Short mmCIF file of C-alpha atoms in Angstrom, two decimals:
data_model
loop_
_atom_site.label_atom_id
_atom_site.label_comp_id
_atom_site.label_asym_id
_atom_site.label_seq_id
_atom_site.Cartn_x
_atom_site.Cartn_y
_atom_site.Cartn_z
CA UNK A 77 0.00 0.00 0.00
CA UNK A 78 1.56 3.29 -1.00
CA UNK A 79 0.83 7.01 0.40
CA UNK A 80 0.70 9.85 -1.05
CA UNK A 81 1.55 13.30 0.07
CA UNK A 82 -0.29 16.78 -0.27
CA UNK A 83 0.57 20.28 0.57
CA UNK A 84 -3.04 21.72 2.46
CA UNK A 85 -2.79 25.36 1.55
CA UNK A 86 -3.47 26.90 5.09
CA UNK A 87 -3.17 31.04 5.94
CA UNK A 88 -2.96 30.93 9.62
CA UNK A 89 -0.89 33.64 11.79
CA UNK A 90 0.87 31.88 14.51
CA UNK A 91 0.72 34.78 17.19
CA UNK A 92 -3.44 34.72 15.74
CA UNK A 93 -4.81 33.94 19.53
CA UNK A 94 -2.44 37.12 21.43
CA UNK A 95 -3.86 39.76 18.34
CA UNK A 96 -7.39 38.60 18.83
CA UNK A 97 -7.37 39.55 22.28
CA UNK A 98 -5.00 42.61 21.25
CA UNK A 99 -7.50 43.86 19.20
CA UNK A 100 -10.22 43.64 21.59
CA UNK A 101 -8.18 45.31 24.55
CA UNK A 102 -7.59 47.65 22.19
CA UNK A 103 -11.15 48.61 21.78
CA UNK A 104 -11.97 48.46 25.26
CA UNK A 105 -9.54 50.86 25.80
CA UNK A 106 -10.93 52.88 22.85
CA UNK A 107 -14.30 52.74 24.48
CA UNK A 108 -13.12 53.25 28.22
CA UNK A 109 -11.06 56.59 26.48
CA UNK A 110 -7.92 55.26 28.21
CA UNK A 111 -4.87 56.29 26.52
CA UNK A 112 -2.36 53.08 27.15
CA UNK A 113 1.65 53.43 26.94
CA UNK A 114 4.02 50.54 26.85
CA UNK A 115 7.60 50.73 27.45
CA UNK A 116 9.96 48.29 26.32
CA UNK A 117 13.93 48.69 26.74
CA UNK A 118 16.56 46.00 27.61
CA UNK A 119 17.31 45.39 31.77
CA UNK A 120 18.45 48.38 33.75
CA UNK A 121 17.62 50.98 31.26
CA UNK A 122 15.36 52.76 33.66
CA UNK A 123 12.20 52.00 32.80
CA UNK A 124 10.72 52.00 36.21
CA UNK A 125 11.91 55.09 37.10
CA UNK A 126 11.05 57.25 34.17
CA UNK A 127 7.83 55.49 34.93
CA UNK A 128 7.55 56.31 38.34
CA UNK A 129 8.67 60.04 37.93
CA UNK A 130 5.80 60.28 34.67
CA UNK A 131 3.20 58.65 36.82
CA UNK A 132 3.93 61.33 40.37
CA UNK A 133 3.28 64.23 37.38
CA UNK A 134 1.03 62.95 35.22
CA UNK A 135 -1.17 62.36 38.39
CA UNK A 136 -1.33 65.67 39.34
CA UNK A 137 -3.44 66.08 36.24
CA UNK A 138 -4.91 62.94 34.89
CA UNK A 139 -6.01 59.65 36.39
CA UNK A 140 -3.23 57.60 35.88
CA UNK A 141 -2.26 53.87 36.29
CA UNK A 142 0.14 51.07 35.62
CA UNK A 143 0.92 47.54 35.17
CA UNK A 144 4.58 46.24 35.11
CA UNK A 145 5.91 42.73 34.73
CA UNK A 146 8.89 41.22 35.57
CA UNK A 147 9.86 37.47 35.97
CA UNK A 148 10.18 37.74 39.56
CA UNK A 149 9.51 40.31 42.45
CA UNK A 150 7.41 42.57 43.46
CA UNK A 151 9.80 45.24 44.17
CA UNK A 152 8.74 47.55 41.20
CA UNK A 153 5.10 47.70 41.77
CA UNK A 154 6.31 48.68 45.38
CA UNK A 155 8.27 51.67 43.67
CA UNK A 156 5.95 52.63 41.42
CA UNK A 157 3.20 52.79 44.23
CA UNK A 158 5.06 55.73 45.88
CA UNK A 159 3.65 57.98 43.22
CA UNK A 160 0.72 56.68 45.05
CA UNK A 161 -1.18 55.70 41.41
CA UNK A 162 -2.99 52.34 41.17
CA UNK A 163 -0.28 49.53 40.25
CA UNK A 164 -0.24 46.09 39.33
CA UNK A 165 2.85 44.11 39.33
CA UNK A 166 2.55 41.17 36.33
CA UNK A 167 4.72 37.99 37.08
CA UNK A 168 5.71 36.25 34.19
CA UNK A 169 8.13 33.17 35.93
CA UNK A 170 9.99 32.17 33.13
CA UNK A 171 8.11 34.24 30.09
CA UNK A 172 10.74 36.77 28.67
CA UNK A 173 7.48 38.64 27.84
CA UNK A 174 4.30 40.44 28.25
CA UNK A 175 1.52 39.02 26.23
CA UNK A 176 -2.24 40.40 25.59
CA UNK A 177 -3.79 37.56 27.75
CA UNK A 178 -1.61 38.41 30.80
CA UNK A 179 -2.77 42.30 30.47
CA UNK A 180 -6.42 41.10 30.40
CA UNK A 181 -5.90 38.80 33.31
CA UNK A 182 -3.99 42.45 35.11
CA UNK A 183 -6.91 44.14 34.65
CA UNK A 184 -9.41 42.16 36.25
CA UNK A 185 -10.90 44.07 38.46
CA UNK A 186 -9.96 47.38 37.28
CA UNK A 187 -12.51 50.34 36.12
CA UNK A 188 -11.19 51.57 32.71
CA UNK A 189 -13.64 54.16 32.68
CA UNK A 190 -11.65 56.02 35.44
CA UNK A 191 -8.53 56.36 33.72
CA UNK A 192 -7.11 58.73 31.51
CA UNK A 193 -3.73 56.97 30.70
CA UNK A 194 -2.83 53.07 31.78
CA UNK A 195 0.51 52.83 31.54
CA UNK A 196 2.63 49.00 30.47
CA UNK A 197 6.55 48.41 31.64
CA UNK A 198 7.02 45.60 29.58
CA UNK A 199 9.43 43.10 31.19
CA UNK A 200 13.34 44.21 30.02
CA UNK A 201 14.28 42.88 27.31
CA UNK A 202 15.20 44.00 23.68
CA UNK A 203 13.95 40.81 21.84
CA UNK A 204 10.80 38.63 22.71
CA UNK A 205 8.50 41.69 22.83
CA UNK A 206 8.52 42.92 19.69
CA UNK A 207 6.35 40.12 18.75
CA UNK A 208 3.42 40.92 20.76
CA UNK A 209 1.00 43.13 20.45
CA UNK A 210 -0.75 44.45 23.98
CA UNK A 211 -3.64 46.68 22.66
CA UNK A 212 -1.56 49.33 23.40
CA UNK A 213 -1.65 52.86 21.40
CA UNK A 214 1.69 53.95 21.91
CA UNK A 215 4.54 51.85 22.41
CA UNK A 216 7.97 53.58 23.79
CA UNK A 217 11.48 51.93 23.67
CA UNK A 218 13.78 53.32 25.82
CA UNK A 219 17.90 53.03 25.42
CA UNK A 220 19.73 54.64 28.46
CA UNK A 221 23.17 56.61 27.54
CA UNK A 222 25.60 53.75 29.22
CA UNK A 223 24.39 51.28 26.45
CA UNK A 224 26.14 52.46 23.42
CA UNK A 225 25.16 54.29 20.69
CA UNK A 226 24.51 51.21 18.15
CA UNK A 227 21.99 49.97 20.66
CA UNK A 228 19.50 50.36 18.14
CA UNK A 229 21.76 48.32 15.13
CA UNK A 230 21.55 45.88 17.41
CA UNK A 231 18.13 45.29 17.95
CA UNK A 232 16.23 46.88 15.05
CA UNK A 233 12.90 44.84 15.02
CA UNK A 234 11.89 45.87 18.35
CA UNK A 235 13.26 49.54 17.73
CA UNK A 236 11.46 49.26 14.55
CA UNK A 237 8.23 47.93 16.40
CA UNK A 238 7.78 50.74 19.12
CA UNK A 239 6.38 54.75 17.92
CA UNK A 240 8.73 56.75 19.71
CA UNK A 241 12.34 56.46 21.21
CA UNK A 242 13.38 57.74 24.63
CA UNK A 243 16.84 58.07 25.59
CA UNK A 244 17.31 57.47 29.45
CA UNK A 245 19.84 58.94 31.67
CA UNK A 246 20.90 62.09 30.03
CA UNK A 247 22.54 63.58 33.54
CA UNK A 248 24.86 60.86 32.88
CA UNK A 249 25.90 61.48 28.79
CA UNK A 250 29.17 63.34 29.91
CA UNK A 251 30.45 60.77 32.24
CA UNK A 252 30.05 58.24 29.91
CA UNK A 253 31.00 60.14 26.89
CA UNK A 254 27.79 59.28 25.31
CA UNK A 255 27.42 60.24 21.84
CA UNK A 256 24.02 61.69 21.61
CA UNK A 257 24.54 62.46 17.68
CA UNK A 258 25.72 59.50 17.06
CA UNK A 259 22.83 57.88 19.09
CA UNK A 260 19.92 59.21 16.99
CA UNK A 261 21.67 58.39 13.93
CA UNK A 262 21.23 55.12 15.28
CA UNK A 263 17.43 55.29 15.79
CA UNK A 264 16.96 57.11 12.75
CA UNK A 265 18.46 54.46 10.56
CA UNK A 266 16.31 51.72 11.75
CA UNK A 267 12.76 54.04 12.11
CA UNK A 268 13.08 57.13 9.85
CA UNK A 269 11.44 59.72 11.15
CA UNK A 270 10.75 58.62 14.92
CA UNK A 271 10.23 60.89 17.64
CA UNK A 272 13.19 60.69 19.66
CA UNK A 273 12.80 62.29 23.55
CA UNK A 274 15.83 62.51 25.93
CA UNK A 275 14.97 62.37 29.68
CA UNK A 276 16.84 61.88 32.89
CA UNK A 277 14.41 60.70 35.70
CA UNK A 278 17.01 61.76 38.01
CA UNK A 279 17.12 65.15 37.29
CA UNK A 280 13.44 65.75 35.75
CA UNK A 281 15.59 67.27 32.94
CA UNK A 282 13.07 66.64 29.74
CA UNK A 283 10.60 65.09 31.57
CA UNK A 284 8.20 68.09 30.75
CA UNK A 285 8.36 67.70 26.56
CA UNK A 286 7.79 63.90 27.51
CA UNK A 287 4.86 64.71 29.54
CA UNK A 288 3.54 66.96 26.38
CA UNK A 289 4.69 64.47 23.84
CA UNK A 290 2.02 61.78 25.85
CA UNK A 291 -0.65 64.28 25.95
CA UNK A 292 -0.23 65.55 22.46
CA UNK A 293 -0.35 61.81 21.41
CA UNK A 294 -3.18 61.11 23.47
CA UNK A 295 -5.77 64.22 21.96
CA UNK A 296 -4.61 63.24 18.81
CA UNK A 297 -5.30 59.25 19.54
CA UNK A 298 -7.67 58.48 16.47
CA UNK A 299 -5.02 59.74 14.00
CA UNK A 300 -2.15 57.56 15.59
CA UNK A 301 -4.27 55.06 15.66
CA UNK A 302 -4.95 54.67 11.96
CA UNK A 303 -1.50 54.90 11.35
CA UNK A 304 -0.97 52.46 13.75
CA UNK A 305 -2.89 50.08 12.00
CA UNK A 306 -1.74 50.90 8.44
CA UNK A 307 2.22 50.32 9.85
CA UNK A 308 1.08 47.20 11.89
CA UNK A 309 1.07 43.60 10.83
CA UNK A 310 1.11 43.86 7.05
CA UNK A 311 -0.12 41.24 4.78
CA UNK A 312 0.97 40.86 1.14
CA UNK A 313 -1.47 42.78 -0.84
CA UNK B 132 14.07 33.22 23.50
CA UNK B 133 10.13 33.16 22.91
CA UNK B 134 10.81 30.65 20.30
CA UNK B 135 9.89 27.46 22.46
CA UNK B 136 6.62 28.88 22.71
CA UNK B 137 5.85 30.14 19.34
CA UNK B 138 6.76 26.74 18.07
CA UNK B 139 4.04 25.37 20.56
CA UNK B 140 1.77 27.72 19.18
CA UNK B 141 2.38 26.09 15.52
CA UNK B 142 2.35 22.71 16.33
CA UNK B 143 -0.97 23.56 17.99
CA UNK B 144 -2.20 25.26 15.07
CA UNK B 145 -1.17 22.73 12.60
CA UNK B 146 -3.16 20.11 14.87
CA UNK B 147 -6.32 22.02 14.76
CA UNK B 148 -6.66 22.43 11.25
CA UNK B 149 -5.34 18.49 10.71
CA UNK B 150 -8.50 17.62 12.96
CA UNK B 151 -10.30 19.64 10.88
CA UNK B 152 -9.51 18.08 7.95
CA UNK B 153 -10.58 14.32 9.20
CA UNK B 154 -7.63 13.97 11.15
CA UNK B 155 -4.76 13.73 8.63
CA UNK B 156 -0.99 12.87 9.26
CA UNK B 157 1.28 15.54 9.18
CA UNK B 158 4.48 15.52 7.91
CA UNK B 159 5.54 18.56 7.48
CA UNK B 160 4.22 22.24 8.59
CA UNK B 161 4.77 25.11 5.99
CA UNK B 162 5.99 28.76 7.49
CA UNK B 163 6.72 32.04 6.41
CA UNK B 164 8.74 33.92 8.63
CA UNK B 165 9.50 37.45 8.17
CA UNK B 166 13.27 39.14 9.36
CA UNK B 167 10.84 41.33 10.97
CA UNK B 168 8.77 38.93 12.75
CA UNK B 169 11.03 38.85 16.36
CA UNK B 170 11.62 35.11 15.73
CA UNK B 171 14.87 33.61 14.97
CA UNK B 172 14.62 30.68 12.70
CA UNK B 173 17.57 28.34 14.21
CA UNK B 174 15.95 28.67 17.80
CA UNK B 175 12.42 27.92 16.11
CA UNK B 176 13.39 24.86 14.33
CA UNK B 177 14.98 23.49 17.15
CA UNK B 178 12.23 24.63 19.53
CA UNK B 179 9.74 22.84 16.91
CA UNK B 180 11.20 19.35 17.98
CA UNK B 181 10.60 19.81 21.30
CA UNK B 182 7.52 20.94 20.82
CA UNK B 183 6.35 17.90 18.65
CA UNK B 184 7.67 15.37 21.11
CA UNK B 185 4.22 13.27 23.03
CA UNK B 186 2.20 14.95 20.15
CA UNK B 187 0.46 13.56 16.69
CA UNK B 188 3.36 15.50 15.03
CA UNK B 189 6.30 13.76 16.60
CA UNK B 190 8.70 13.36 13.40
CA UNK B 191 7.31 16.23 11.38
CA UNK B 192 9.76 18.78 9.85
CA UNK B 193 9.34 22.62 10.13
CA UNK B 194 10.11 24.23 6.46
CA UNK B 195 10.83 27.49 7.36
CA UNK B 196 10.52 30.26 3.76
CA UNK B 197 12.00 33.04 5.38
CA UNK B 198 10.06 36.86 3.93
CA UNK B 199 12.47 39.52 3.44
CA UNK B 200 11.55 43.22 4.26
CA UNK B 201 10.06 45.51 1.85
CA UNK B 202 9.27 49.14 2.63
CA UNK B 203 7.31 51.29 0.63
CA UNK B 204 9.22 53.98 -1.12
CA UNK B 205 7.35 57.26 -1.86
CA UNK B 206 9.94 58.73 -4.13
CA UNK B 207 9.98 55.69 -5.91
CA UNK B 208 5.86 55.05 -5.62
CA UNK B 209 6.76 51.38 -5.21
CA UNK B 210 7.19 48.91 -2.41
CA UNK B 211 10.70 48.43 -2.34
CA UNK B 212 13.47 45.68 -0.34
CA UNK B 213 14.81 47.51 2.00
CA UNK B 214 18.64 48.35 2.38
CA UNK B 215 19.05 46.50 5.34
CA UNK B 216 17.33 45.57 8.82
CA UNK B 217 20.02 48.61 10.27
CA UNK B 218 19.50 51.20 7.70
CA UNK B 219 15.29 51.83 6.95
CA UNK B 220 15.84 52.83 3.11
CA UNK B 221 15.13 52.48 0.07
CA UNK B 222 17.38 49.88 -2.01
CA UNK B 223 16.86 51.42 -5.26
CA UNK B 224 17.05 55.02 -4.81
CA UNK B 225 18.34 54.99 -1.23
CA UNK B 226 15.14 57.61 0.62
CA UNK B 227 14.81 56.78 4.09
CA UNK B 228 11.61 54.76 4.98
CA UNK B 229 9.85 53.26 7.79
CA UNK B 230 6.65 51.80 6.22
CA UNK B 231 7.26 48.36 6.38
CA UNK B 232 4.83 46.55 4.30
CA UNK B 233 6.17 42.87 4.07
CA UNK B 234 8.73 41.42 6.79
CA UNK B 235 6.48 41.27 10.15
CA UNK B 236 4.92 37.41 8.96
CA UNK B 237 4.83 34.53 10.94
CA UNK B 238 2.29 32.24 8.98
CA UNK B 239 1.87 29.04 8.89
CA UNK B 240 0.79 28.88 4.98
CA UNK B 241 0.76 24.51 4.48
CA UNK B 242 0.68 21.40 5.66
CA UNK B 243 2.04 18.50 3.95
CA UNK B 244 -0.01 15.86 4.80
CA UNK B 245 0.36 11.64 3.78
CA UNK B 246 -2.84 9.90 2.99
#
């Protein structure tokens, strides 16, 4: 008895189940008028801090939360709660990565409605999260100034994935001879034309155009969002 | 390294739609994988073995076609491949782009299936 093979033609995207439930956080957030931030950047780059310094002024203003994952600890929800802003720490165990369902399961609990801006610290790393989508409307990558300038060579798909660059750590730049030109060229080459923000948390130095930058981005939410879409996932037309 | 999972995620997939189809052996799953896509294809297709192990596709190979990037070009009015993955531009006339319009894929587009 002899077998035969055949090709089924199939069109199925592997990461289908995480941008289903993207899509619909996404429009629950739409609906709820939340404006959501993630923030992806490799370990150490300062994510929490920046975060906890935007949340303390942000609040003063707008209702303001956050969720943050890491694979073990609670220790940053702890220092993000001293801006005294609803937090949720996310642990992933061994998952290098946030994923939609693990938002959803975050926010549990949680009345959108009351929120202006919900903010995402995704867990550090410069790799696995590019591939997932959290429903979020803006997505940040930060690069502090003691990485290297070629940071972004190095990485392009996630610098390519995220809509605006933040360079951490500025009130360090001299100490570290950090070549800020050299830096953006970086950015540039792998996402022409992204907004590029430098901000030390230490300091509050740039923290205020940051602040705008969110708020500008968050009036003018509809418009990113359709060009969200059109640079998102892209099938072959 | 996400890969272990992703591949879980395909051998998954490629289960579902064999059940769908009366339950057919599969022998090998078809994917497109774009340079884009966050996925490294070494990892994957050793991350698909383990994956397949204790399942219905124990044995099966992963045939990995992987998508290079194309960017549309508005000087050029075209989509265009792009210079590199570190320099966003245009190959042909060298204008710097980020509209990435192939490269992010990570489709499972066949099965090849014995019957």
């Amino acid at each position: 008895m002899s077998t035969q093979t055949r090709i089924i033609e199939v069109r199925q995207n592997v990461l289908k189940q995480n941008d289903i439930l993207a899509r619909a956080l996404r429009q629950r957030f739409h609906e709820a008028g939340v404006f959501v931030v993630s923030m992806v950047s490799s370990p150490g780059a300062g994510k929490t801090a920046l975060l906890e310094r935007t949340l303390t002024l942000l609040r003063q203003q707008f209702r303001v939360a956050a969720l943050v994952g890491d694979l073990a600890t609670e220790n940053d929800a702890a220092r993000l709660a001293r801006s005294q802003a609803p937090v949720k720490q996310i642990l992933t165990g061994t998952v290098c990565h946030l994923e939609a369902a693990m938002v959803q399961n975050a926010l549990e609990g949680w009345k959108l409605d009351d929120l202006d801006f919900l903010f995402i610290e995704n867990v550090g790393n410069l790799v696995c999260p590019s591939s997932y989508d959290l429903g979020e409307d803006l997505r940040l990558v930060l690069m502090s100034v003691t990485e290297g300038e070629d940071k972004p060579l190095k990485y392009p798909t996630i610098f390519n994935s995220a809509d605006a660059a933040v360079i951490t750590k500025i009130d360090l730049a001299s100490a570290v001879d950090f070549d800020a030109t050299a830096a953006k060229r970086s950015i540039q080459a792998v996402r022409p034309g992204m907004t590029i923000l430098e901000v030390s948390a230490k300091s509050g130095d740039g923290t205020e155009a940051l602040l705008d930058f969110l708020q500008s981005r968050r009036t003018d939410a509809s418009a990113m969002e359709a060009s969200r879409d059109a640079s998102a996932f892209a099938a072959p037309h | 390294m996400h890969e272990l999972s992703i591949a879980m995620s395909i051998v998954d997939l490629a289960q579902e739609e064999a059940d769908r189809r009366g339950g057919v052996q599969i022998k090998a799953v078809h994917l497109r994988l774009g340079l884009l896509s966050g996925v490294v294809k070494d990892a994957l297709l050793s991350s698909y073995e383990m994956a397949c192990e204790g399942t219905p596709l124990a044995g099966s190979q992963l045939v990995v076609e992987e998508v290079p990037v194309l960017v549309f070009c508005s000087h050029c009015d075209a989509r265009r491949p792009v210079h590199s993955t570190r320099l966003f531009c245009c190959s042909e006339c060298g204008t710097p782009t980020g509209d990435v319009v192939q490269g992010k894929e990570l489709l499972v587009v066949g099965l090849e299936v014995e019957e």
